[in-house]
CSV table of C-alpha atoms in Angstrom, one decimal:
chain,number,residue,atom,x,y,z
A,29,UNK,CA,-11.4,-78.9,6.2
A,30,UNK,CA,-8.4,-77.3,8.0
A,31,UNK,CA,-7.9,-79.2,10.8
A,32,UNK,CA,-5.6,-81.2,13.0
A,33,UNK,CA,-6.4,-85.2,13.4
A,34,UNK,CA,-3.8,-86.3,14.7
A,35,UNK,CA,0.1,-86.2,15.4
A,36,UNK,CA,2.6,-88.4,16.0
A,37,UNK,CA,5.6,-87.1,17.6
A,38,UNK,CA,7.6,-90.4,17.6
A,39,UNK,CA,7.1,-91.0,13.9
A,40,UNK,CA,7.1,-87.3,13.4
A,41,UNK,CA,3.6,-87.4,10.8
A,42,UNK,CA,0.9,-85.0,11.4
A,43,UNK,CA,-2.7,-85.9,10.4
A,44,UNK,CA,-4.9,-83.1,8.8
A,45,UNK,CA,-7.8,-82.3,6.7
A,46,UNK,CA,-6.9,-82.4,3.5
A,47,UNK,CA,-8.2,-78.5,2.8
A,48,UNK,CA,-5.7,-76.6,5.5
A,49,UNK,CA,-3.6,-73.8,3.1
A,50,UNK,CA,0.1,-74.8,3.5
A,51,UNK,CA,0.9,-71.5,5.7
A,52,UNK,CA,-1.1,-72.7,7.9
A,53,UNK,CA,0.0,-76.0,8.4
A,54,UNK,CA,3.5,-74.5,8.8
A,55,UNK,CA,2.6,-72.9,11.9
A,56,UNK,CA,0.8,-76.6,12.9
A,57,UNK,CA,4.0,-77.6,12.7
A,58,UNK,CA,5.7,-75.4,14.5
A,59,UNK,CA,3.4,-76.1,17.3
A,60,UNK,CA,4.4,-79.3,17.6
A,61,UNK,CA,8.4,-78.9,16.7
A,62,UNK,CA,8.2,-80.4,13.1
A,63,UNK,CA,8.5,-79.3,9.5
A,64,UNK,CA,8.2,-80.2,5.9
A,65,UNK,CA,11.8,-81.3,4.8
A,66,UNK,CA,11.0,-79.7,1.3
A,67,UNK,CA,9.0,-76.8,-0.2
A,68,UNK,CA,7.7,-75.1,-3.2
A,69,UNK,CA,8.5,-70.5,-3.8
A,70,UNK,CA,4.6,-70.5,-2.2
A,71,UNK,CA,2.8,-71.6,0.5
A,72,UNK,CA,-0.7,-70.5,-0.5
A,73,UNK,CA,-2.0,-73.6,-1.8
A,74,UNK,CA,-4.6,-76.3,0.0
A,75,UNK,CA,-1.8,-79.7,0.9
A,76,UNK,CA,-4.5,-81.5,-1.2
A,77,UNK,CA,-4.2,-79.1,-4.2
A,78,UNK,CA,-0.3,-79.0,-3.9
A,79,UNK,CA,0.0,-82.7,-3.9
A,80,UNK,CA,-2.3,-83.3,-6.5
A,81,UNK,CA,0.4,-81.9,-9.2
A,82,UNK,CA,3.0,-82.9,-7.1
A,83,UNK,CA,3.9,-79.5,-6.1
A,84,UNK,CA,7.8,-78.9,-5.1
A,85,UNK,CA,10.7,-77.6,-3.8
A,86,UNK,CA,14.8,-78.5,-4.5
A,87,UNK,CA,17.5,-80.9,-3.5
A,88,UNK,CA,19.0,-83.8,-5.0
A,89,UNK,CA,17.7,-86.1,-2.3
A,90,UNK,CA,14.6,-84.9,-1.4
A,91,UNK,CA,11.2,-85.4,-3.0
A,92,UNK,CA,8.1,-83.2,-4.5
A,93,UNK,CA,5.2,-82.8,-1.7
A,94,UNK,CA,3.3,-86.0,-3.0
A,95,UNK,CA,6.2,-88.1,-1.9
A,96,UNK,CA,5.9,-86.9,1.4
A,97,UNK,CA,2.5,-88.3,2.0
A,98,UNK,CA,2.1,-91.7,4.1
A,99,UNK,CA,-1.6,-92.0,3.9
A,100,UNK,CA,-4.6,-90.3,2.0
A,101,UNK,CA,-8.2,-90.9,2.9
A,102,UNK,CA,-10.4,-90.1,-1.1
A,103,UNK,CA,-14.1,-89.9,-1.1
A,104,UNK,CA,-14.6,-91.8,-5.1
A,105,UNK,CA,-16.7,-91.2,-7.2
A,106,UNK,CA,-19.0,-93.6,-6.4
A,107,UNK,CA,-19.5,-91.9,-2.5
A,108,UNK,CA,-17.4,-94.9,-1.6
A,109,UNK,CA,-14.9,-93.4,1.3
A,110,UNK,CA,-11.4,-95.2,1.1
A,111,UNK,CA,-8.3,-95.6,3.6
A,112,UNK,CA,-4.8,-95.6,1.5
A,113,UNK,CA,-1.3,-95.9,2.6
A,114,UNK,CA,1.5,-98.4,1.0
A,115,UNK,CA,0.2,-101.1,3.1
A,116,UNK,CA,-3.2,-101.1,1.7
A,117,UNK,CA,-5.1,-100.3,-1.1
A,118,UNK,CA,-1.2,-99.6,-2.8
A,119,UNK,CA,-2.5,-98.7,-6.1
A,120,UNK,CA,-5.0,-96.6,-5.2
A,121,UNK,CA,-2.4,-94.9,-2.9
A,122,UNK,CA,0.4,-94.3,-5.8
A,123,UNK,CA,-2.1,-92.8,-8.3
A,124,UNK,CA,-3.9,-90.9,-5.6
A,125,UNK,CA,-1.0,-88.8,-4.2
A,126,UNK,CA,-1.3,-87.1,-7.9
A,127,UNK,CA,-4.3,-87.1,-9.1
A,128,UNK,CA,-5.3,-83.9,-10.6
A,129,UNK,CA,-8.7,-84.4,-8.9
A,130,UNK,CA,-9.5,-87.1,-11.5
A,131,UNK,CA,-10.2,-90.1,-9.0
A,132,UNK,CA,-12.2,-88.2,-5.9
A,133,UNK,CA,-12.2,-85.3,-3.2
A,134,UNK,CA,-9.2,-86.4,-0.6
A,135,UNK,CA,-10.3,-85.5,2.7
A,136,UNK,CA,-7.1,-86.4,4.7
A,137,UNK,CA,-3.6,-86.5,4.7
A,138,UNK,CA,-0.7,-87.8,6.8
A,139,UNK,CA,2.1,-85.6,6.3
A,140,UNK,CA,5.8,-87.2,7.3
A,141,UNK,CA,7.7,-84.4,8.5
A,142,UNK,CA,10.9,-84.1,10.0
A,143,UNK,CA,12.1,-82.3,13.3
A,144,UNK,CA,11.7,-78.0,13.0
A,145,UNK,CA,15.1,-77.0,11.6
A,146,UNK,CA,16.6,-73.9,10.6
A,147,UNK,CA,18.4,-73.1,7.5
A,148,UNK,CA,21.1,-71.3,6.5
A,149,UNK,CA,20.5,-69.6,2.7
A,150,UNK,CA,24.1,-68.9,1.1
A,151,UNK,CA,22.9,-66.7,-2.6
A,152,UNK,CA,25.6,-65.7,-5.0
A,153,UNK,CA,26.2,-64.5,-8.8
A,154,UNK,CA,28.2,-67.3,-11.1
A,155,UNK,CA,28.2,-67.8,-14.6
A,156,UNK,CA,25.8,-70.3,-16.0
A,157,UNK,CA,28.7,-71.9,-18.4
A,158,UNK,CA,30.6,-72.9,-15.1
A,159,UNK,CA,27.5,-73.9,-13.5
A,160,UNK,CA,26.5,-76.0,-16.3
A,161,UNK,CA,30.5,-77.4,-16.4
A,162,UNK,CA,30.5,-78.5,-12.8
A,163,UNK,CA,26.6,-79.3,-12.9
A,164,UNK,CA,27.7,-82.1,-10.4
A,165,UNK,CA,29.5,-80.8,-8.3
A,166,UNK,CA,27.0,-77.7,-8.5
A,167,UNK,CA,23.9,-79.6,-7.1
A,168,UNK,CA,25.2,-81.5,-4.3
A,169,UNK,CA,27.1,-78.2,-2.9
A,170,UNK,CA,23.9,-78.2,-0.4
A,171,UNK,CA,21.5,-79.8,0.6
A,172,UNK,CA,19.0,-77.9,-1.2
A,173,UNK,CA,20.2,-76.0,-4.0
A,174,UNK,CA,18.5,-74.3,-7.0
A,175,UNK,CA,19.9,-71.3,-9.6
A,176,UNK,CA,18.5,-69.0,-11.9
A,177,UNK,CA,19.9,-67.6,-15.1
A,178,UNK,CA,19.5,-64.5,-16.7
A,179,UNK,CA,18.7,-65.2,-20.7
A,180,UNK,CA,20.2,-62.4,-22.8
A,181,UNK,CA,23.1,-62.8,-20.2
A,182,UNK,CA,25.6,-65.8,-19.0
A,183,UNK,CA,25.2,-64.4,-15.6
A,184,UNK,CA,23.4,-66.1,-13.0
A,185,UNK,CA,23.1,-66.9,-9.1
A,186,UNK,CA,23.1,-69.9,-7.3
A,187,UNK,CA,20.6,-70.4,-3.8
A,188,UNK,CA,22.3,-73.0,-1.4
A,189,UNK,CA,20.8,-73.8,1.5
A,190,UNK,CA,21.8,-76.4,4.3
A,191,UNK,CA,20.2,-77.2,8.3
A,192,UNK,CA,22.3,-75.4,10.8
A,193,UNK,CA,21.8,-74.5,14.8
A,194,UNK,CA,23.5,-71.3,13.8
A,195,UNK,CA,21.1,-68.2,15.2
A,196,UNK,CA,18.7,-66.9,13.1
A,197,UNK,CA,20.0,-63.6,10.6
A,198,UNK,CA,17.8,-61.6,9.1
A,199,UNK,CA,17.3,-61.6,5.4
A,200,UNK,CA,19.2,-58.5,3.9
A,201,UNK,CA,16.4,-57.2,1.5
A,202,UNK,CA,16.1,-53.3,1.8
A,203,UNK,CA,13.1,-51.6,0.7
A,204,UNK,CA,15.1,-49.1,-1.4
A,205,UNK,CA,17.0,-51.5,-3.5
A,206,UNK,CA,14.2,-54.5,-3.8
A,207,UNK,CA,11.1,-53.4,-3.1
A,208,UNK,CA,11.0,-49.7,-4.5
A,209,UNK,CA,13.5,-50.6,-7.1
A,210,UNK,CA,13.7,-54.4,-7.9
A,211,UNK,CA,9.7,-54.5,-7.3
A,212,UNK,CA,8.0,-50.9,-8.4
A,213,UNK,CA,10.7,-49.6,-10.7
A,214,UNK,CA,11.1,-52.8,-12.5
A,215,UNK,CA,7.3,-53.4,-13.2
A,216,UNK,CA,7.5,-50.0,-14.9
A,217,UNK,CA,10.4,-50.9,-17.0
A,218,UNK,CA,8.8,-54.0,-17.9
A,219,UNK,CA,5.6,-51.9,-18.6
A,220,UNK,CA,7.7,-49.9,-21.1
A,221,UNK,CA,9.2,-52.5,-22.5
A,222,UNK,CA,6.0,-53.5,-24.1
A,223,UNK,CA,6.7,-50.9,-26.5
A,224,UNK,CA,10.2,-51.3,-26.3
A,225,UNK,CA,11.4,-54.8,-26.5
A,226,UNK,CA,14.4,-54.2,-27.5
A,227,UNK,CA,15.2,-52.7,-23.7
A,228,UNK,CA,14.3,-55.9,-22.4
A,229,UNK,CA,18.2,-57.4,-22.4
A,230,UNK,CA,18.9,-54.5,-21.1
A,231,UNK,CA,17.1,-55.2,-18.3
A,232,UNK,CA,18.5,-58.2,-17.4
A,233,UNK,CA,21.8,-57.4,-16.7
A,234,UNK,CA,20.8,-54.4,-15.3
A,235,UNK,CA,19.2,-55.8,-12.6
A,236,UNK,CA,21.9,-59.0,-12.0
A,237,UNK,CA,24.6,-55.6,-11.7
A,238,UNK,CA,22.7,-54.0,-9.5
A,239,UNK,CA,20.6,-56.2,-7.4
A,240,UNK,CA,22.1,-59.8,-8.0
A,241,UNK,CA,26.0,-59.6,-8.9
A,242,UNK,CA,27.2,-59.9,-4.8
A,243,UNK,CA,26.6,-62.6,-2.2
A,244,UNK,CA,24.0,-62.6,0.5
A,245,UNK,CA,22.8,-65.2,3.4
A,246,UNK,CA,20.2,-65.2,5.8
A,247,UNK,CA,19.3,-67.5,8.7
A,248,UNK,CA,15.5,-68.4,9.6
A,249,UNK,CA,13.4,-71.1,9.7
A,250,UNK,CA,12.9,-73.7,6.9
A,251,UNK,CA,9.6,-72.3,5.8
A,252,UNK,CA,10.3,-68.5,5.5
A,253,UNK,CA,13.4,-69.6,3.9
A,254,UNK,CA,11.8,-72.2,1.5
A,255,UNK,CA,9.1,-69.5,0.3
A,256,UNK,CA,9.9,-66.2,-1.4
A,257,UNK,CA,8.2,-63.3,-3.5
A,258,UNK,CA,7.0,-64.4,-6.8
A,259,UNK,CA,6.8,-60.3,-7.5
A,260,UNK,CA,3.8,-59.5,-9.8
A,261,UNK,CA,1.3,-61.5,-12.2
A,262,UNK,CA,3.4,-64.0,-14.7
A,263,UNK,CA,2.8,-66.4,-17.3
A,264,UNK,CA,4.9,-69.6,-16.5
A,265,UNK,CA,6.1,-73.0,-18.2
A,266,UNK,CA,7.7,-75.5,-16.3
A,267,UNK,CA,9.0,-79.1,-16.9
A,268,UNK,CA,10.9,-81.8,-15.6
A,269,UNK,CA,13.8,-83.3,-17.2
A,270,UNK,CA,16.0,-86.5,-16.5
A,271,UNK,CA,18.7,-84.2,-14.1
A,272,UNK,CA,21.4,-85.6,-16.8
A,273,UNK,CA,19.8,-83.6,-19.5
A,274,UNK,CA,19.4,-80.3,-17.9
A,275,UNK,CA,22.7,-78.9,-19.3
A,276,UNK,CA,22.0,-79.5,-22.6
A,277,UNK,CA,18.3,-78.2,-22.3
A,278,UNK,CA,19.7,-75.0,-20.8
A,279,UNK,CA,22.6,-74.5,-23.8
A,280,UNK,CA,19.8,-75.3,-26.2
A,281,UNK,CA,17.3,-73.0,-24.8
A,282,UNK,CA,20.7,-70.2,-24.5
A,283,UNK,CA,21.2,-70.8,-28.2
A,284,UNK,CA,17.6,-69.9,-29.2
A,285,UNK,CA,17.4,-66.8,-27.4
A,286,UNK,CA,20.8,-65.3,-28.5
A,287,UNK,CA,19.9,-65.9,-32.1
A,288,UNK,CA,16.4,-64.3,-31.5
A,289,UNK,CA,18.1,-61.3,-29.8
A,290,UNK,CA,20.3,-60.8,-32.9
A,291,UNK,CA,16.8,-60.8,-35.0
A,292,UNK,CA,15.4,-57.1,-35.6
A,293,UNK,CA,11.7,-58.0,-34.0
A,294,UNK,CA,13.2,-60.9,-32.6
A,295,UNK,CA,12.2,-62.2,-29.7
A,296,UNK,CA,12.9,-61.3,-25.9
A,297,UNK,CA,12.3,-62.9,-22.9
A,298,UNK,CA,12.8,-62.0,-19.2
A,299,UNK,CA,14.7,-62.8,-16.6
A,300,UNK,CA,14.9,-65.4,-14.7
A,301,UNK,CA,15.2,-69.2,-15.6
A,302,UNK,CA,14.7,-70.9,-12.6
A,303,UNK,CA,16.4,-74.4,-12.2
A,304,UNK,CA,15.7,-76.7,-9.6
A,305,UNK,CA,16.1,-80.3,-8.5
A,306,UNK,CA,14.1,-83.6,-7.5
A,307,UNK,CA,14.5,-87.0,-6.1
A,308,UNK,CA,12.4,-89.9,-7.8
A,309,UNK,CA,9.2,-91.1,-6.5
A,310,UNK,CA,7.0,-93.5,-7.1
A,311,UNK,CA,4.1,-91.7,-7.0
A,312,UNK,CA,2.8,-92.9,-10.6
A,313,UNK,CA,2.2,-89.3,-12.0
A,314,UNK,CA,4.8,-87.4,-10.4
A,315,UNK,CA,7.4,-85.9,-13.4
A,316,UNK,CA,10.0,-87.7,-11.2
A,317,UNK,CA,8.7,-91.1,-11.5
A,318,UNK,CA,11.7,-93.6,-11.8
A,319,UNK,CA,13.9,-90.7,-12.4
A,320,UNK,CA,15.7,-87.5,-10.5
A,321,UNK,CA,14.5,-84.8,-12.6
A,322,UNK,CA,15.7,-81.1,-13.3
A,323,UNK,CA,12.7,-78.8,-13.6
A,324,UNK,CA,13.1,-75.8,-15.5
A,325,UNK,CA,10.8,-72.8,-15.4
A,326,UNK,CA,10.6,-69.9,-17.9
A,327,UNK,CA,8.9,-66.7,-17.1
A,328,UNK,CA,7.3,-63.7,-18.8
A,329,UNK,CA,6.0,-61.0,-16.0
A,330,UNK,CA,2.2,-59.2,-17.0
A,331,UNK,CA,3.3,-55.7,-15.3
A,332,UNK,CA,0.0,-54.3,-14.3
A,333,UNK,CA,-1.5,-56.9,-15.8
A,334,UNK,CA,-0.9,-56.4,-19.0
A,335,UNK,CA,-0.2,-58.7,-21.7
A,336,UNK,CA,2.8,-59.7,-23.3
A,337,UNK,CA,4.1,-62.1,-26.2
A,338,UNK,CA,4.7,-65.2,-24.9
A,339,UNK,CA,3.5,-68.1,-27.4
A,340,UNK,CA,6.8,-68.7,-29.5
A,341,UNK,CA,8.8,-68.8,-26.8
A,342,UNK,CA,6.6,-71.1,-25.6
A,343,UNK,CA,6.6,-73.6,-28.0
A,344,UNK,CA,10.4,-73.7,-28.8
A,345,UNK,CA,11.2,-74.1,-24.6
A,346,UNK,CA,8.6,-77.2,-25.1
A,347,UNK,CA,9.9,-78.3,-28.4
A,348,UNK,CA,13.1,-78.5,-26.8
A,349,UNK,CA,11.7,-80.0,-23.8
A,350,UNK,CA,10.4,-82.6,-25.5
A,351,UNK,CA,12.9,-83.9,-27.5
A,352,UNK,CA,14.7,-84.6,-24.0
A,353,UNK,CA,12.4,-86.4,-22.6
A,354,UNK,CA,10.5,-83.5,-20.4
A,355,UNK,CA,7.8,-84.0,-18.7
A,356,UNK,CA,5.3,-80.9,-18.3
A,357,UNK,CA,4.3,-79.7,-14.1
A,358,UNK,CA,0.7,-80.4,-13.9
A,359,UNK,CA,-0.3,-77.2,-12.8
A,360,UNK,CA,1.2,-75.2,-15.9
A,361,UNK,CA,-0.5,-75.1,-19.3
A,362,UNK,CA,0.7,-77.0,-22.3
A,363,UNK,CA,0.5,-79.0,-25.1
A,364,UNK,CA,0.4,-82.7,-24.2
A,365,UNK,CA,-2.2,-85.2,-24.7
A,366,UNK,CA,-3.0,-88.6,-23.8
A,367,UNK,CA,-0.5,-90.5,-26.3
A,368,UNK,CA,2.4,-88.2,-25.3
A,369,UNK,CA,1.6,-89.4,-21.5
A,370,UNK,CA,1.5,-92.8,-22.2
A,371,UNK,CA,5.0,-92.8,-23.7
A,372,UNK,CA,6.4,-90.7,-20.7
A,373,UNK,CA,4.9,-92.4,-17.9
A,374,UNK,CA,4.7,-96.2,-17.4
A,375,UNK,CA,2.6,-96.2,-15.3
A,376,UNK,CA,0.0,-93.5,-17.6
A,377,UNK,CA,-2.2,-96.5,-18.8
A,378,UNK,CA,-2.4,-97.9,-14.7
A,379,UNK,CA,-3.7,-94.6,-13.6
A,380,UNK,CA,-6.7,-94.1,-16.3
A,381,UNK,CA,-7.9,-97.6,-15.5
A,382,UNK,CA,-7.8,-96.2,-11.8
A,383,UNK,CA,-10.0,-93.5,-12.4
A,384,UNK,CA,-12.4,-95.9,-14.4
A,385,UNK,CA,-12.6,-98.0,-11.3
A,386,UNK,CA,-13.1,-94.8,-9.1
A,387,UNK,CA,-14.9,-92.9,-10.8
A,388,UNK,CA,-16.8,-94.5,-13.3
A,389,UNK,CA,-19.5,-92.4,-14.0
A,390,UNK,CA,-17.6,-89.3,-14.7
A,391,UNK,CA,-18.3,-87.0,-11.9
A,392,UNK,CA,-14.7,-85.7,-11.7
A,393,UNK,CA,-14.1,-85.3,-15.0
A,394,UNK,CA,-14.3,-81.8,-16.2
A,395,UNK,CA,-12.2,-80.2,-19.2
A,396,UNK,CA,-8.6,-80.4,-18.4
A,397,UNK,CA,-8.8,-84.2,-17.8
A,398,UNK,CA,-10.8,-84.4,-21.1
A,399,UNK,CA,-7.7,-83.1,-22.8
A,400,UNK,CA,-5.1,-84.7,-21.2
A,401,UNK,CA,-6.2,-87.6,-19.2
A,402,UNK,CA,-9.1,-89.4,-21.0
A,403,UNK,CA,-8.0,-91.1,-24.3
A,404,UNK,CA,-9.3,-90.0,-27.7
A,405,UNK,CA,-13.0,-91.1,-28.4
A,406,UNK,CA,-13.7,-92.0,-24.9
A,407,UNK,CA,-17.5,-92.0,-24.3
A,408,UNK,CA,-16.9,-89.7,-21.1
A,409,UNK,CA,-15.1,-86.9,-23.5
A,410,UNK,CA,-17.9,-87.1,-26.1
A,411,UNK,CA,-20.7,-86.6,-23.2
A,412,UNK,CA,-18.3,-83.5,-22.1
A,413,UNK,CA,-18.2,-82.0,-26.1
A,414,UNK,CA,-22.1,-83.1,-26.1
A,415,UNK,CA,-22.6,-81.0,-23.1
A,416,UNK,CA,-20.4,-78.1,-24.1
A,417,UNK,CA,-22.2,-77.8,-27.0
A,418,UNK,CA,-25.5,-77.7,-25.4
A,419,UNK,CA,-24.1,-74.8,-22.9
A,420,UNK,CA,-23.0,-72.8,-25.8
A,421,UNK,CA,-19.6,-73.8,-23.7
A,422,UNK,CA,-16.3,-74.9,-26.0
A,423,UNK,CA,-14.1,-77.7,-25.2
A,424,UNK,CA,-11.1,-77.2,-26.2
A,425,UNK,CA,-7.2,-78.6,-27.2
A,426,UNK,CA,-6.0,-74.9,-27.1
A,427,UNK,CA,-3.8,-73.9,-23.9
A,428,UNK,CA,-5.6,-72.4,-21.7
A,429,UNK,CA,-5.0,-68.7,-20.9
A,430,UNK,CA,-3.2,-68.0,-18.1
């Protein structure tokens, strides 16, 4: 399920089996002189598991990976193999390029691309108040722009990135100063800061002095730039907001954490807040449905592994989420169920009737789109509690671990 189909080079799409990993359709496109205009931190997902929670990257006027697709071929459940694009089948085509695997197996995609380009990263330390000021002006400096802030700090540092014919320059990372030190040493220090909490402010502006508080750029091509390292095992929260309200989202969540920090046992959170940006679509379950959205992921590195509190910070990012109209990313846990999605997404109600007609039997339904998708009492979610029961299995409304 990885390969080639077909390629257009005048309309610039490439056709491919809907299982190829991302990596490797970045070299496909190489090949053939073409590239995805946008893309997530990673690149080691399937294109059909990236699209199908509308995986993405940043910029004001491009769209997640699901708004990149012209045309999807779904096996339903019902065996029935069908041909989608916006010229037929439309429905099935706007619910499909999100899915979350709840209307069939998708077996091909056609990709539009865009001409190989290279890009030009420009990455330097601001202030998040002046950020947030001149949020404006901020997000359309570049064509692709995204910033993270470090809580227990104002400081932060903003990515810009634009096309350019310039040669390529290598990235300036050293292995003294970010891997042994920004990778080894700071797993340690987060290790210790288990025991330690208190350290963990410390931390932060520790590391934005020493690693973060100068400007870099590098030159390569879109991919390599696009994609970086995501360091060691996390637990992350992510959601979209209406771009207008990510200010205020950002001073709210600021506010929380420096009252917590003042706390003896309060809580403490890592670094970074990662803020990014994304066109509307009208792919029917994307978060940016009818809206540009500003996603907003929090973070709480497992060094080695190993746990760490997490859950009330959790809930007050979401809390505060919520009451701005967020909408959760479909591939991080959380806490919203059928009614909530129907309020957020008009087009909610559309898509479960979808996956009645599609799969109407309930092969694709497993546990997650019991809790979110399917509404309360459906027949289909009692069969799946009847079933769990009878495994000794639990279904569940709890978030799942991570």
């Amino acid at each position: 399920m990885n390969r080639v189909i077909a390629h257009d080079a005048y309309t610039c799409t490439l056709t491919v089996e809907a299982g190829v990993r991302l990596h490797d359709l970045h070299a496909m496109l190489q090949q053939r002189g073409m590239a995805l205009s946008s893309l997530g931190s990673i690149s080691e997902q399937s294109i059909a598991g990236a699209i199908a929670t509308a995986t993405h990257g940043t910029g004001m006027e491009y769209g997640d990976l699901s708004s990149m697709i012209t045309q999807l071929v779904i096996i339903d459940g019902t065996g029935q193999r069908r041909v989608c694009d916006k010229g037929n089948e439309r429905d099935l085509f706007d619910a499909a390029r999100c899915s979350l695997g709840a209307l069939g197996i998708i077996t091909q995609v056609t990709v539009q691309c865009e001409p190989s380009f290279t890009l030009h990263a420009v990455q330097s330390a601001d202030n998040l108040d002046n950020i947030l000021n001149n949020l404006n002006e901020v997000v359309y400096s570049a064509e692709h722009v995204r910033f993270w802030w470090f809580p227990h700090t104002d400081d932060a540092v903003v990515w810009r990135a634009n096309r350019t014919t310039m040669e390529p320059k290598p990235s300036p990372e050293t292995f003294l100063r970010d891997t042994l030190y920004g990778f080894h040493y700071y797993q340690l220090q987060l290790y210790k800061a288990r025991f330690t909490p208190d350290d963990i402010p410390h931390l932060a502006r520790e590391h934005f002095d020493r690693r973060f508080n100068r400007q870099i750029e590098w030159i390569d091509d879109s991919h390599k730039v696009f994609n970086f390292d995501c360091l060691f095992p996390q637990y992350v929260n992510e959601w979209a907001v209406p771009w207008e309200s990510a200010a205020e989202a950002l001073r709210q969540l600021r506010i929380w954490i420096n009252a917590e920090a003042r706390k003896p046992g309060g809580v403490r959170v890592h670094f970074p807040v990662e803020v990014r940006f994304v066109q509307e679509t009208d792919v029917w379950l994307s978060p940016a449905f009818g809206q540009t959205v500003c996603y907003i992921g929090i973070i709480m590195y497992r060094p080695y592994g190993k746990s760490v509190p997490y859950k009330k910070y959790w809930r007050v990012y979401e809390d505060i989420m919520r009451t701005l109209g967020g909408r959760p990313h479909w591939a991080k846990a959380h806490q919203m169920f059928y009614y909530d999605f129907v309020r957020l997404y008009p087009k909610f109600g559309d898509f479960v009737e979808m996956r009645a007609t599609c799969d109407p039997e309930g092969v694709f339904v497993n546990d997650y789109i019991c809790r979110h998708v399917l509404p309360p009492n459906h027949p289909l979610t009692t069969a799946a509690v009847t079933d769990s029961t009878e495994t000794g299995q639990k279904l569940t409304t709890e978030t799942p671990k991570l």
